[in-house]
mmCIF file of C-alpha atoms in Angstrom:
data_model
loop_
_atom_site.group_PDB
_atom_site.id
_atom_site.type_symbol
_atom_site.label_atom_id
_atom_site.label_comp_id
_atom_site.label_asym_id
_atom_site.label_seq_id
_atom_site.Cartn_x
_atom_site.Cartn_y
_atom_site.Cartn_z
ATOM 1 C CA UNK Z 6 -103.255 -24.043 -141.838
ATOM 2 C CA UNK Z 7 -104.498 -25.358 -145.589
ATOM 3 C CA UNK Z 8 -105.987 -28.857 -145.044
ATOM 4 C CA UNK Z 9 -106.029 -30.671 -148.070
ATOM 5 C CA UNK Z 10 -108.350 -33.843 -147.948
ATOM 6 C CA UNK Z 11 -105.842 -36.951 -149.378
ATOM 7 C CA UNK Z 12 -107.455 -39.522 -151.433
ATOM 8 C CA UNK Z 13 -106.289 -43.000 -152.850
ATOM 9 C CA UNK Z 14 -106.724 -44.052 -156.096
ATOM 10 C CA UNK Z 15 -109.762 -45.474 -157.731
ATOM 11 C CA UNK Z 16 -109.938 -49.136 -156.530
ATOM 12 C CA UNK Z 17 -108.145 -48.750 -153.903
ATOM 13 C CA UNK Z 18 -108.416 -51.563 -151.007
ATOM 14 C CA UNK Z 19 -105.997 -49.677 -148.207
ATOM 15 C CA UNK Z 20 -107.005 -51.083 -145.319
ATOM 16 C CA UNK Z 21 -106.569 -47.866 -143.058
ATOM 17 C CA UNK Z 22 -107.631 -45.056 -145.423
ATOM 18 C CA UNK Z 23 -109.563 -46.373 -148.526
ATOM 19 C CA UNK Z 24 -113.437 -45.977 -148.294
ATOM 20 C CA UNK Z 25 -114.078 -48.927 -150.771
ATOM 21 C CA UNK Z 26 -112.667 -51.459 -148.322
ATOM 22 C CA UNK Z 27 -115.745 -52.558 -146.642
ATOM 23 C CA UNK Z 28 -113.260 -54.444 -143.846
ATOM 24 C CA UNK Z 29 -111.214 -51.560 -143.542
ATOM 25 C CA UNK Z 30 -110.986 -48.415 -141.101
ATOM 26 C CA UNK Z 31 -111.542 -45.933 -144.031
ATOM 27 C CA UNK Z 32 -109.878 -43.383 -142.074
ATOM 28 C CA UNK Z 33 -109.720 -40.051 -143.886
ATOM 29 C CA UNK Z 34 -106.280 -38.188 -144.154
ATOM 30 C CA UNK Z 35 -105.547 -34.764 -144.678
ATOM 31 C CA UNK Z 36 -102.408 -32.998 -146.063
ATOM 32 C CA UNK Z 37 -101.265 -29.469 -144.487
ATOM 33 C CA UNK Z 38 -99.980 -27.931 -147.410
ATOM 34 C CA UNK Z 39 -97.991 -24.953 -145.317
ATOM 35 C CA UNK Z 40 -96.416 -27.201 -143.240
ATOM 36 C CA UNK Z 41 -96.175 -30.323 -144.750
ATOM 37 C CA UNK Z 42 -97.821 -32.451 -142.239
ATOM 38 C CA UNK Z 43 -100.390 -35.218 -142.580
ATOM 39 C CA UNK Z 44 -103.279 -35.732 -140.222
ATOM 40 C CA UNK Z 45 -106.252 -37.690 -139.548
ATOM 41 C CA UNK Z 46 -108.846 -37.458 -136.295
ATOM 42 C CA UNK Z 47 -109.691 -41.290 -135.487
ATOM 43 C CA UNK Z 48 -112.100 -42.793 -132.951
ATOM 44 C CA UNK Z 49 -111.730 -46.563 -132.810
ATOM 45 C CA UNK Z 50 -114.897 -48.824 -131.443
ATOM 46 C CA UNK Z 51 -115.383 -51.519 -129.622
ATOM 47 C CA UNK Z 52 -114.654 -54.134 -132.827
ATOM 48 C CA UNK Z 53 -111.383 -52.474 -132.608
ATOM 49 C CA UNK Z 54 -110.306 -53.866 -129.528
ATOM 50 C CA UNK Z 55 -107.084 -55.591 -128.554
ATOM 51 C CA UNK Z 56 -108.308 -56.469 -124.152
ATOM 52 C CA UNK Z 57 -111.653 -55.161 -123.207
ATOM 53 C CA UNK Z 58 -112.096 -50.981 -123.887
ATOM 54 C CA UNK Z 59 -108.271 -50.853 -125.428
ATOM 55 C CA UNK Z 60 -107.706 -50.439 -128.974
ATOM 56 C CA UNK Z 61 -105.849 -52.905 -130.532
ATOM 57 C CA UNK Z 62 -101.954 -52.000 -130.777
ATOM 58 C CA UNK Z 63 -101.357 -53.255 -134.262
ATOM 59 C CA UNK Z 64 -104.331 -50.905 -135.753
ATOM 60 C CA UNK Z 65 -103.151 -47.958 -133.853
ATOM 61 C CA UNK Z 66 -99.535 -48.594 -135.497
ATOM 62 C CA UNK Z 67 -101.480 -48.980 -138.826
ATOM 63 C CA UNK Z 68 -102.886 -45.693 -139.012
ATOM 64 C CA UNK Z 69 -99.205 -43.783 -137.197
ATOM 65 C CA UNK Z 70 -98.018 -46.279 -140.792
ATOM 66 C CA UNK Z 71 -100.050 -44.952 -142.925
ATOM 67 C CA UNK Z 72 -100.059 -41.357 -141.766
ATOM 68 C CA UNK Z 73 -96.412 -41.491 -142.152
ATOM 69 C CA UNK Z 74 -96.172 -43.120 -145.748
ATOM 70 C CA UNK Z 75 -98.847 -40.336 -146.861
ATOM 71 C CA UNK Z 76 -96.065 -37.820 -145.377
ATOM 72 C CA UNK Z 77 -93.466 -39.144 -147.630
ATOM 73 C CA UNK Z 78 -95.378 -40.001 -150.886
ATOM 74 C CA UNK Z 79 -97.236 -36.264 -150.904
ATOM 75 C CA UNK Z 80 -93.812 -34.289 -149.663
ATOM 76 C CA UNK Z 81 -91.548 -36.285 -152.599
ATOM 77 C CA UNK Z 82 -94.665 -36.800 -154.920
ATOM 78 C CA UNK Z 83 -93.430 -40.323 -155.311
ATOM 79 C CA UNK Z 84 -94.463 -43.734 -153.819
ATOM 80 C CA UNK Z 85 -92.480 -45.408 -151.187
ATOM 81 C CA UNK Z 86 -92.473 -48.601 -149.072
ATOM 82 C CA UNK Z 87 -91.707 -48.674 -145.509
ATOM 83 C CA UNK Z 88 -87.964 -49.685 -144.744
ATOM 84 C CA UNK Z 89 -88.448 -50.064 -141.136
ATOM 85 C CA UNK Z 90 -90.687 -48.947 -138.139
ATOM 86 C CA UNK Z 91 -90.574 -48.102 -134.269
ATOM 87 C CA UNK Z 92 -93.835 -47.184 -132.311
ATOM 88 C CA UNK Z 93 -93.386 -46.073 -128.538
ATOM 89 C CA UNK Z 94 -96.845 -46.137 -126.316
ATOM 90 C CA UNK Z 95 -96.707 -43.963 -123.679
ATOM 91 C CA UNK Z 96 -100.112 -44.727 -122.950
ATOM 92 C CA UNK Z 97 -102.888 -47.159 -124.112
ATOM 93 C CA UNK Z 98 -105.466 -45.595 -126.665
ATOM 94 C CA UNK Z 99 -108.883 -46.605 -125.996
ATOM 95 C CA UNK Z 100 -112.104 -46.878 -127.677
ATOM 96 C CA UNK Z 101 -114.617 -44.543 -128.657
ATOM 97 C CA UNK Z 102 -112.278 -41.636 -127.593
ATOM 98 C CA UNK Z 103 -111.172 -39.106 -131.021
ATOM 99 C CA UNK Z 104 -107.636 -38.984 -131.397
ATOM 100 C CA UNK Z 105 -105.088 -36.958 -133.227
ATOM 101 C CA UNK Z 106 -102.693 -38.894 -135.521
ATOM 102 C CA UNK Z 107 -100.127 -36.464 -137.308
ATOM 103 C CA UNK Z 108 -97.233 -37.465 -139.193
ATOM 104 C CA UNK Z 109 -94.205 -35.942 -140.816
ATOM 105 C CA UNK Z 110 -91.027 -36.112 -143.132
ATOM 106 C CA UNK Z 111 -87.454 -35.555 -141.637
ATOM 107 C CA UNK Z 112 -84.527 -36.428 -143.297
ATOM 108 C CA UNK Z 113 -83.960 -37.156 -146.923
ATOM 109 C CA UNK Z 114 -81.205 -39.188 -147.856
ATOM 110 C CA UNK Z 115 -80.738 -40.079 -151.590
ATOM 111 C CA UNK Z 116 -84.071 -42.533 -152.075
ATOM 112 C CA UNK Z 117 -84.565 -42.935 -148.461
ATOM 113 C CA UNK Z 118 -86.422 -40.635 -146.218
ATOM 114 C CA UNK Z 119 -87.445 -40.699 -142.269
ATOM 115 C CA UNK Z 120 -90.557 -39.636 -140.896
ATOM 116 C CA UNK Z 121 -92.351 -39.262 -137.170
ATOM 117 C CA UNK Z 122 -95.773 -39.580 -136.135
ATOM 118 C CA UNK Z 123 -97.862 -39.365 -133.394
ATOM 119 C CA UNK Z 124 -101.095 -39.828 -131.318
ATOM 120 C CA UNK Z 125 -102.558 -37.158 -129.300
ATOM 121 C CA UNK Z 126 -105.404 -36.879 -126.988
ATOM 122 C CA UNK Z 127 -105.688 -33.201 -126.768
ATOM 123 C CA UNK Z 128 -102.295 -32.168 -125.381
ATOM 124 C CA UNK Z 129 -101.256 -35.546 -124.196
ATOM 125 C CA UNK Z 130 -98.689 -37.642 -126.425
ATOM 126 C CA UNK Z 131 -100.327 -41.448 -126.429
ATOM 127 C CA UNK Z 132 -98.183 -43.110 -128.658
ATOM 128 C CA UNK Z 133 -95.014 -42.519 -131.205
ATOM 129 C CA UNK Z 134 -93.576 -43.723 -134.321
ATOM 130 C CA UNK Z 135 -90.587 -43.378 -136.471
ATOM 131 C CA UNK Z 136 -89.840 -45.119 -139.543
ATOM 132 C CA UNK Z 137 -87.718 -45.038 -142.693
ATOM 133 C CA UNK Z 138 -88.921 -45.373 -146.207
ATOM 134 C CA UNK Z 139 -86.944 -45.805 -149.607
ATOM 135 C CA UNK Z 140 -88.816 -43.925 -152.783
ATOM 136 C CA UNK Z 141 -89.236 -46.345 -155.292
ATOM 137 C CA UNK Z 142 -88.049 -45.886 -158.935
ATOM 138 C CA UNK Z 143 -90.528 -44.256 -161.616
ATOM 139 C CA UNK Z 144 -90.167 -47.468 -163.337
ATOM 140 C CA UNK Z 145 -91.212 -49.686 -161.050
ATOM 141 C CA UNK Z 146 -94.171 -46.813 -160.041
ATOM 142 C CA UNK Z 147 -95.639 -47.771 -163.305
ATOM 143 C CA UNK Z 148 -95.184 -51.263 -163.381
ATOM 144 C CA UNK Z 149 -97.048 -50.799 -159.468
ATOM 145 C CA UNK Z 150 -99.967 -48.538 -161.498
ATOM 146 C CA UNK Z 151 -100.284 -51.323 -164.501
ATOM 147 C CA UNK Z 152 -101.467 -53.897 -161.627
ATOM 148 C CA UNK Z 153 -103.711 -52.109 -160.168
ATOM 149 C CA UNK Z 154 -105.501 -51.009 -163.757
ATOM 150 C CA UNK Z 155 -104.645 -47.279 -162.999
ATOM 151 C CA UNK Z 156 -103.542 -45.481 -166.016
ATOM 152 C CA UNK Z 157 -101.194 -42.326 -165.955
ATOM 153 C CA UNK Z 158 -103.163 -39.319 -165.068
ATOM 154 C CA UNK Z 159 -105.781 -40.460 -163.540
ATOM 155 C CA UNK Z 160 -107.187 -38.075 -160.584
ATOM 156 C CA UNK Z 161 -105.731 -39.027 -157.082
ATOM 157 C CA UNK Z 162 -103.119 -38.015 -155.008
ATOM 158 C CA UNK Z 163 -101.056 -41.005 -155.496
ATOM 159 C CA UNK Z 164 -98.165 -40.355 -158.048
#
């Protein structure tokens, strides 16, 4: 296994994985470049609460999100927006406890392509998620880069 550490683009305000969002979760991602997985070890705290000692659901589905979309934009090498979404818990995550997120492509289908992810606490499976996402054109790519004030070429893993 080749980890690959996965970074956004200068400027970037991600809420789940960019480092310059000071309200963010700045979660770092990593790309498995044998196997084509993306991953990212996360420990939620107490400001990341949904009821007492629980981590909120909607973050946890952010990050299975993310992980996912960083699937599908580093397998294609193009960006992509989320068609639709599922997440399953099994159980609920809770704070200060490391967890595993890991995410996936599966099917590609012309522009649109599905992906898994999931949550792990060692062995055990906390939560799932599937989703689809549809690759957007090059042109619109660039018209996405031009408002952001990222010229072609610039160093990132975005394309």
């Amino acid at each position: 296994m080749t980890l690959r550490r996965l970074r956004e683009a200068p400027g970037s305000r991600c809420f789940v994985c960019a480092p310059g969002n000071p309200r963010g979760l700045a979660v770092p991602l990593w790309y498995d470049d044998a196997d084509g997985h993306v991953e990212a070890t996360v420990r939620f705290d107490e400001l990341h609460c949904g009821a007492p000692t629980y981590v909120h659901s909607g973050l946890a589905m952010a990050v299975l999100a993310e992980a996912m979309a960083w699937a599908v934009v580093t397998t294609t090498g193009r960006i992509a927006i989320t068609l639709a979404s599922s997440t399953d818990f099994h159980r609920p995550l809770r704070v200060d406890v490391p967890y595993l997120a890991r995410a996936e492509i599966g099917e590609v289908t012309g522009a649109d392509v599905s992906a898994s992810a999931v949550f792990r606490a060692d062995t055990e499976v906390l939560a799932t998620a599937t989703a689809t996402f549809r690759v957007i054109s090059e042109k619109t790519a660039a018209r996405l880069r031009a408002r952001v004030g990222r010229p072609q070429g610039t160093s990132s893993n975005l394309p």
